[in-house]
C-alpha cells in the first residue's frame, strides 16, 4: 500500500513537477555549472548502499593545491536557497520510482555512518529511506543527532499511511516557513561519525 501510494502520488504530480525540474536544472547549470545532478552513496533498506541523486548546491572552488574547499565555503547563496526550500531534493523522486526510497521514511544517511550506530539506531534501516520523514518535521537539521535518530526509529515503530500523509503536509508547511534547515550555530550539520568520535 505504501509503495502504491508513493507511485500514484508522483505520477499525479508529474505535470507540475516537470517544468519545475527543468527550470531548476537550468538555474543550477547557470549558477554552478556541470554536473547539474549530485550523486552520492547512501544507506537504504537493510543498510544496503544505493546512489541518491539531488540537485547540486555547491561550487567546485579549490585551494592553491587543487583540493576542494570545505563544504561551508563551497555552499553558494543559490545553493542555500535550494536547500532552504528543499528544491534540491526533488531528483530523489527518481530514487522513489526505482524502489530505493519512499516519499516518507528516515532520511538516507552516508554509508560512512553505518559502523557508528547503536543497535537501536540501526533499526532505522528496517524501512526504505524517505525524501522526508518524522525527524524532518520535528526539527530537521536543528535537532541533535540523538533526537534525530530516535525520531527515525519512532517512525519505524509507528508507520502508517495516515502518518505518511500527515508528514507530507507538515513537510510542505516547514518548507514554506524554511524552518529547521540548519543548526543554529553552523551552516552545515556536523557529520555523525565526527560527532561520535568527539563525544
PDB file of C-alpha atoms in Angstrom:
ATOM      1  CA  UNK A   1       0.000   0.000   0.000  1.00  0.00           C
ATOM      2  CA  UNK A   2       2.822   2.404   0.872  1.00  0.00           C
ATOM      3  CA  UNK A   3       4.648   1.657  -2.389  1.00  0.00           C
ATOM      4  CA  UNK A   4       1.455   2.153  -4.408  1.00  0.00           C
ATOM      5  CA  UNK A   5       0.789   5.436  -2.589  1.00  0.00           C
ATOM      6  CA  UNK A   6       4.284   6.697  -3.499  1.00  0.00           C
ATOM      7  CA  UNK A   7       3.969   5.856  -7.192  1.00  0.00           C
ATOM      8  CA  UNK A   8       0.440   7.216  -7.625  1.00  0.00           C
ATOM      9  CA  UNK A   9       1.278  10.491  -5.875  1.00  0.00           C
ATOM     10  CA  UNK A  10       4.370  11.040  -8.034  1.00  0.00           C
ATOM     11  CA  UNK A  11       2.512  10.248 -11.275  1.00  0.00           C
ATOM     12  CA  UNK A  12      -0.308  12.637 -10.348  1.00  0.00           C
ATOM     13  CA  UNK A  13       2.243  15.387  -9.573  1.00  0.00           C
ATOM     14  CA  UNK A  14       4.362  14.868 -12.727  1.00  0.00           C
ATOM     15  CA  UNK A  15       2.627  17.538 -14.863  1.00  0.00           C
ATOM     16  CA  UNK A  16       3.562  20.124 -12.219  1.00  0.00           C
ATOM     17  CA  UNK A  17       6.969  18.652 -11.444  1.00  0.00           C
ATOM     18  CA  UNK A  18       8.427  18.511 -14.968  1.00  0.00           C
ATOM     19  CA  UNK A  19       8.507  22.303 -15.568  1.00  0.00           C
ATOM     20  CA  UNK A  20       9.894  22.884 -12.059  1.00  0.00           C
ATOM     21  CA  UNK A  21      12.612  20.260 -12.508  1.00  0.00           C
ATOM     22  CA  UNK A  22      13.568  21.725 -15.880  1.00  0.00           C
ATOM     23  CA  UNK A  23      13.782  25.280 -14.532  1.00  0.00           C
ATOM     24  CA  UNK A  24      15.853  24.274 -11.509  1.00  0.00           C
ATOM     25  CA  UNK A  25      18.216  22.224 -13.691  1.00  0.00           C
ATOM     26  CA  UNK A  26      18.741  25.272 -15.910  1.00  0.00           C
ATOM     27  CA  UNK A  27      19.388  27.550 -12.927  1.00  0.00           C
ATOM     28  CA  UNK A  28      21.859  25.079 -11.423  1.00  0.00           C
ATOM     29  CA  UNK A  29      23.676  24.917 -14.754  1.00  0.00           C
ATOM     30  CA  UNK A  30      23.885  28.718 -14.952  1.00  0.00           C
ATOM     31  CA  UNK A  31      24.864  29.295 -11.320  1.00  0.00           C
ATOM     32  CA  UNK A  32      27.042  26.277 -10.569  1.00  0.00           C
ATOM     33  CA  UNK A  33      27.914  24.690 -13.889  1.00  0.00           C
ATOM     34  CA  UNK A  34      28.028  20.968 -14.584  1.00  0.00           C
ATOM     35  CA  UNK A  35      27.175  18.435 -13.416  1.00  0.00           C
ATOM     36  CA  UNK A  36      23.673  19.562 -12.520  1.00  0.00           C
ATOM     37  CA  UNK A  37      22.976  16.401 -10.531  1.00  0.00           C
ATOM     38  CA  UNK A  38      24.900  15.445  -7.392  1.00  0.00           C
ATOM     39  CA  UNK A  39      25.235  11.701  -6.791  1.00  0.00           C
ATOM     40  CA  UNK A  40      26.258  10.117  -3.510  1.00  0.00           C
ATOM     41  CA  UNK A  41      26.252   6.659  -1.936  1.00  0.00           C
ATOM     42  CA  UNK A  42      23.713   6.395   0.876  1.00  0.00           C
ATOM     43  CA  UNK A  43      22.426   3.610   3.123  1.00  0.00           C
ATOM     44  CA  UNK A  44      18.979   2.303   2.265  1.00  0.00           C
ATOM     45  CA  UNK A  45      16.700  -0.558   3.281  1.00  0.00           C
ATOM     46  CA  UNK A  46      18.580  -3.091   5.426  1.00  0.00           C
ATOM     47  CA  UNK A  47      21.652  -0.853   5.239  1.00  0.00           C
ATOM     48  CA  UNK A  48      22.217  -1.644   1.557  1.00  0.00           C
ATOM     49  CA  UNK A  49      24.014   1.005  -0.483  1.00  0.00           C
ATOM     50  CA  UNK A  50      22.304   2.916  -3.286  1.00  0.00           C
ATOM     51  CA  UNK A  51      23.126   6.059  -5.262  1.00  0.00           C
ATOM     52  CA  UNK A  52      20.978   9.002  -4.192  1.00  0.00           C
ATOM     53  CA  UNK A  53      20.534  11.896  -6.612  1.00  0.00           C
ATOM     54  CA  UNK A  54      19.987  15.551  -5.750  1.00  0.00           C
ATOM     55  CA  UNK A  55      20.402  18.908  -7.457  1.00  0.00           C
ATOM     56  CA  UNK A  56      23.880  20.262  -6.942  1.00  0.00           C
ATOM     57  CA  UNK A  57      24.187  23.047  -4.328  1.00  0.00           C
ATOM     58  CA  UNK A  58      27.968  23.547  -4.018  1.00  0.00           C
ATOM     59  CA  UNK A  59      30.622  25.065  -6.238  1.00  0.00           C
ATOM     60  CA  UNK A  60      33.942  23.410  -7.196  1.00  0.00           C
ATOM     61  CA  UNK A  61      36.121  26.100  -5.605  1.00  0.00           C
ATOM     62  CA  UNK A  62      39.576  24.698  -4.749  1.00  0.00           C
ATOM     63  CA  UNK A  63      42.594  25.840  -2.764  1.00  0.00           C
ATOM     64  CA  UNK A  64      46.059  26.543  -4.194  1.00  0.00           C
ATOM     65  CA  UNK A  65      46.906  22.831  -4.016  1.00  0.00           C
ATOM     66  CA  UNK A  66      43.866  21.896  -6.084  1.00  0.00           C
ATOM     67  CA  UNK A  67      41.863  20.466  -3.178  1.00  0.00           C
ATOM     68  CA  UNK A  68      38.176  21.266  -2.773  1.00  0.00           C
ATOM     69  CA  UNK A  69      37.462  23.792  -0.031  1.00  0.00           C
ATOM     70  CA  UNK A  70      35.336  22.884   2.995  1.00  0.00           C
ATOM     71  CA  UNK A  71      31.626  22.416   2.358  1.00  0.00           C
ATOM     72  CA  UNK A  72      30.767  25.632   4.218  1.00  0.00           C
ATOM     73  CA  UNK A  73      32.919  27.636   1.791  1.00  0.00           C
ATOM     74  CA  UNK A  74      31.519  25.954  -1.322  1.00  0.00           C
ATOM     75  CA  UNK A  75      27.849  26.345  -0.417  1.00  0.00           C
ATOM     76  CA  UNK A  76      26.677  29.291  -2.515  1.00  0.00           C
ATOM     77  CA  UNK A  77      23.811  31.694  -1.910  1.00  0.00           C
ATOM     78  CA  UNK A  78      21.878  29.937  -4.653  1.00  0.00           C
ATOM     79  CA  UNK A  79      22.686  26.577  -3.065  1.00  0.00           C
ATOM     80  CA  UNK A  80      21.399  27.807   0.294  1.00  0.00           C
ATOM     81  CA  UNK A  81      18.141  28.799  -1.379  1.00  0.00           C
ATOM     82  CA  UNK A  82      17.746  25.347  -2.910  1.00  0.00           C
ATOM     83  CA  UNK A  83      18.371  23.717   0.462  1.00  0.00           C
ATOM     84  CA  UNK A  84      16.111  26.046   2.450  1.00  0.00           C
ATOM     85  CA  UNK A  85      13.230  25.300   0.072  1.00  0.00           C
ATOM     86  CA  UNK A  86      14.189  21.593  -0.273  1.00  0.00           C
ATOM     87  CA  UNK A  87      14.101  22.004  -4.050  1.00  0.00           C
ATOM     88  CA  UNK A  88      17.474  20.245  -4.222  1.00  0.00           C
ATOM     89  CA  UNK A  89      15.709  17.067  -3.030  1.00  0.00           C
ATOM     90  CA  UNK A  90      13.317  16.782  -5.993  1.00  0.00           C
ATOM     91  CA  UNK A  91      15.519  14.434  -8.097  1.00  0.00           C
ATOM     92  CA  UNK A  92      15.179  11.886  -5.276  1.00  0.00           C
ATOM     93  CA  UNK A  93      11.735  11.149  -6.699  1.00  0.00           C
ATOM     94  CA  UNK A  94      13.667   9.077  -9.246  1.00  0.00           C
ATOM     95  CA  UNK A  95      15.043   7.012  -6.354  1.00  0.00           C
ATOM     96  CA  UNK A  96      11.457   6.576  -5.142  1.00  0.00           C
ATOM     97  CA  UNK A  97      10.265   5.346  -8.533  1.00  0.00           C
ATOM     98  CA  UNK A  98      13.171   2.881  -8.624  1.00  0.00           C
ATOM     99  CA  UNK A  99      12.125   1.485  -5.250  1.00  0.00           C
ATOM    100  CA  UNK A 100      15.283   2.610  -3.443  1.00  0.00           C
ATOM    101  CA  UNK A 101      13.437   5.233  -1.412  1.00  0.00           C
ATOM    102  CA  UNK A 102       9.936   6.139  -0.304  1.00  0.00           C
ATOM    103  CA  UNK A 103       8.297   9.557  -0.104  1.00  0.00           C
ATOM    104  CA  UNK A 104       8.312   9.223   3.693  1.00  0.00           C
ATOM    105  CA  UNK A 105      10.871   7.466   5.873  1.00  0.00           C
ATOM    106  CA  UNK A 106      14.123   8.104   7.723  1.00  0.00           C
ATOM    107  CA  UNK A 107      16.409  10.286   5.620  1.00  0.00           C
ATOM    108  CA  UNK A 108      19.137   8.228   3.875  1.00  0.00           C
ATOM    109  CA  UNK A 109      22.478   8.988   5.509  1.00  0.00           C
ATOM    110  CA  UNK A 110      26.068   8.442   4.413  1.00  0.00           C
ATOM    111  CA  UNK A 111      27.316   4.863   4.274  1.00  0.00           C
ATOM    112  CA  UNK A 112      30.288   6.029   6.392  1.00  0.00           C
ATOM    113  CA  UNK A 113      27.954   6.231   9.392  1.00  0.00           C
ATOM    114  CA  UNK A 114      26.983   2.544   9.471  1.00  0.00           C
ATOM    115  CA  UNK A 115      29.688   1.416  11.966  1.00  0.00           C
ATOM    116  CA  UNK A 116      28.750   4.179  14.411  1.00  0.00           C
ATOM    117  CA  UNK A 117      25.056   3.416  15.003  1.00  0.00           C
ATOM    118  CA  UNK A 118      23.877   1.718  18.177  1.00  0.00           C
ATOM    119  CA  UNK A 119      21.735  -1.408  17.730  1.00  0.00           C
ATOM    120  CA  UNK A 120      18.614   0.666  18.348  1.00  0.00           C
ATOM    121  CA  UNK A 121      19.645   3.411  15.916  1.00  0.00           C
ATOM    122  CA  UNK A 122      20.407   0.812  13.252  1.00  0.00           C
ATOM    123  CA  UNK A 123      16.710  -0.093  13.236  1.00  0.00           C
ATOM    124  CA  UNK A 124      16.114   2.992  11.078  1.00  0.00           C
ATOM    125  CA  UNK A 125      17.144   0.764   8.162  1.00  0.00           C
ATOM    126  CA  UNK A 126      14.190  -1.588   8.661  1.00  0.00           C
ATOM    127  CA  UNK A 127      12.196   0.577   6.226  1.00  0.00           C
ATOM    128  CA  UNK A 128      13.027   2.360   2.977  1.00  0.00           C
ATOM    129  CA  UNK A 129      14.582   5.802   3.498  1.00  0.00           C
ATOM    130  CA  UNK A 130      12.420   8.777   2.632  1.00  0.00           C
ATOM    131  CA  UNK A 131      12.535  12.089   0.804  1.00  0.00           C
ATOM    132  CA  UNK A 132      11.078  13.464   4.032  1.00  0.00           C
ATOM    133  CA  UNK A 133      10.477  11.932   7.436  1.00  0.00           C
ATOM    134  CA  UNK A 134       9.294  12.259  11.021  1.00  0.00           C
ATOM    135  CA  UNK A 135      12.608  13.799  12.116  1.00  0.00           C
ATOM    136  CA  UNK A 136      12.403  16.378   9.318  1.00  0.00           C
ATOM    137  CA  UNK A 137       9.033  17.697  10.515  1.00  0.00           C
ATOM    138  CA  UNK A 138      10.180  17.680  14.151  1.00  0.00           C
ATOM    139  CA  UNK A 139      13.269  19.836  13.877  1.00  0.00           C
ATOM    140  CA  UNK A 140      15.002  18.796  10.665  1.00  0.00           C
ATOM    141  CA  UNK A 141      18.747  19.653  10.964  1.00  0.00           C
ATOM    142  CA  UNK A 142      18.240  21.895  14.009  1.00  0.00           C
ATOM    143  CA  UNK A 143      17.952  18.969  16.465  1.00  0.00           C
ATOM    144  CA  UNK A 144      20.712  16.777  17.891  1.00  0.00           C
ATOM    145  CA  UNK A 145      21.831  13.543  16.259  1.00  0.00           C
ATOM    146  CA  UNK A 146      20.415  11.518  19.163  1.00  0.00           C
ATOM    147  CA  UNK A 147      16.986  13.127  18.826  1.00  0.00           C
ATOM    148  CA  UNK A 148      17.023  12.790  15.056  1.00  0.00           C
ATOM    149  CA  UNK A 149      17.815   9.056  15.140  1.00  0.00           C
ATOM    150  CA  UNK A 150      15.329   8.444  17.967  1.00  0.00           C
ATOM    151  CA  UNK A 151      12.606  10.036  15.833  1.00  0.00           C
ATOM    152  CA  UNK A 152      13.626   7.820  12.898  1.00  0.00           C
ATOM    153  CA  UNK A 153      13.171   4.676  14.991  1.00  0.00           C
ATOM    154  CA  UNK A 154       9.860   6.015  16.330  1.00  0.00           C
ATOM    155  CA  UNK A 155       8.668   6.248  12.730  1.00  0.00           C
ATOM    156  CA  UNK A 156       9.701   2.640  12.069  1.00  0.00           C
ATOM    157  CA  UNK A 157       7.561   1.502  15.014  1.00  0.00           C
ATOM    158  CA  UNK A 158       4.563   3.705  14.215  1.00  0.00           C
ATOM    159  CA  UNK A 159       4.451   3.955  10.427  1.00  0.00           C
ATOM    160  CA  UNK A 160       1.079   4.057   8.706  1.00  0.00           C
ATOM    161  CA  UNK A 161      -0.430   5.571   5.581  1.00  0.00           C
ATOM    162  CA  UNK A 162      -2.141   8.280   7.630  1.00  0.00           C
ATOM    163  CA  UNK A 163       1.123   9.169   9.366  1.00  0.00           C
ATOM    164  CA  UNK A 164       2.800   9.461   5.948  1.00  0.00           C
ATOM    165  CA  UNK A 165       0.074  11.820   4.751  1.00  0.00           C
ATOM    166  CA  UNK A 166       0.478  13.907   7.913  1.00  0.00           C
ATOM    167  CA  UNK A 167       4.249  14.088   7.428  1.00  0.00           C
ATOM    168  CA  UNK A 168       3.885  15.173   3.800  1.00  0.00           C
ATOM    169  CA  UNK A 169       1.565  18.039   4.768  1.00  0.00           C
ATOM    170  CA  UNK A 170       3.823  19.065   7.671  1.00  0.00           C
ATOM    171  CA  UNK A 171       6.805  18.982   5.312  1.00  0.00           C
ATOM    172  CA  UNK A 172       5.115  21.410   2.934  1.00  0.00           C
ATOM    173  CA  UNK A 173       4.444  23.722   5.889  1.00  0.00           C
ATOM    174  CA  UNK A 174       8.092  23.510   7.038  1.00  0.00           C
ATOM    175  CA  UNK A 175       9.320  24.307   3.530  1.00  0.00           C
ATOM    176  CA  UNK A 176       7.100  27.370   3.281  1.00  0.00           C
ATOM    177  CA  UNK A 177       8.450  28.838   6.536  1.00  0.00           C
ATOM    178  CA  UNK A 178      12.001  27.438   5.931  1.00  0.00           C
ATOM    179  CA  UNK A 179      12.198  26.139   9.470  1.00  0.00           C
ATOM    180  CA  UNK A 180      14.990  23.989  10.934  1.00  0.00           C
ATOM    181  CA  UNK A 181      17.133  23.879   7.782  1.00  0.00           C
ATOM    182  CA  UNK A 182      20.476  24.287   9.558  1.00  0.00           C
ATOM    183  CA  UNK A 183      21.787  24.015  13.116  1.00  0.00           C
ATOM    184  CA  UNK A 184      21.651  27.382  14.848  1.00  0.00           C
ATOM    185  CA  UNK A 185      25.420  27.751  15.247  1.00  0.00           C
ATOM    186  CA  UNK A 186      26.669  26.379  11.928  1.00  0.00           C
ATOM    187  CA  UNK A 187      25.892  26.437   8.222  1.00  0.00           C
ATOM    188  CA  UNK A 188      26.054  22.678   7.693  1.00  0.00           C
ATOM    189  CA  UNK A 189      25.202  19.964  10.208  1.00  0.00           C
ATOM    190  CA  UNK A 190      28.157  18.129  11.742  1.00  0.00           C
ATOM    191  CA  UNK A 191      28.831  14.649  10.348  1.00  0.00           C
ATOM    192  CA  UNK A 192      27.516  11.857  12.551  1.00  0.00           C
ATOM    193  CA  UNK A 193      30.838   9.985  12.614  1.00  0.00           C
ATOM    194  CA  UNK A 194      32.706  13.160  13.638  1.00  0.00           C
ATOM    195  CA  UNK A 195      30.074  13.756  16.321  1.00  0.00           C
ATOM    196  CA  UNK A 196      30.503  10.254  17.775  1.00  0.00           C
ATOM    197  CA  UNK A 197      34.312  10.480  17.695  1.00  0.00           C
ATOM    198  CA  UNK A 198      34.179  13.819  19.503  1.00  0.00           C
ATOM    199  CA  UNK A 199      31.971  12.605  22.359  1.00  0.00           C
TER     200      UNK A 199
END
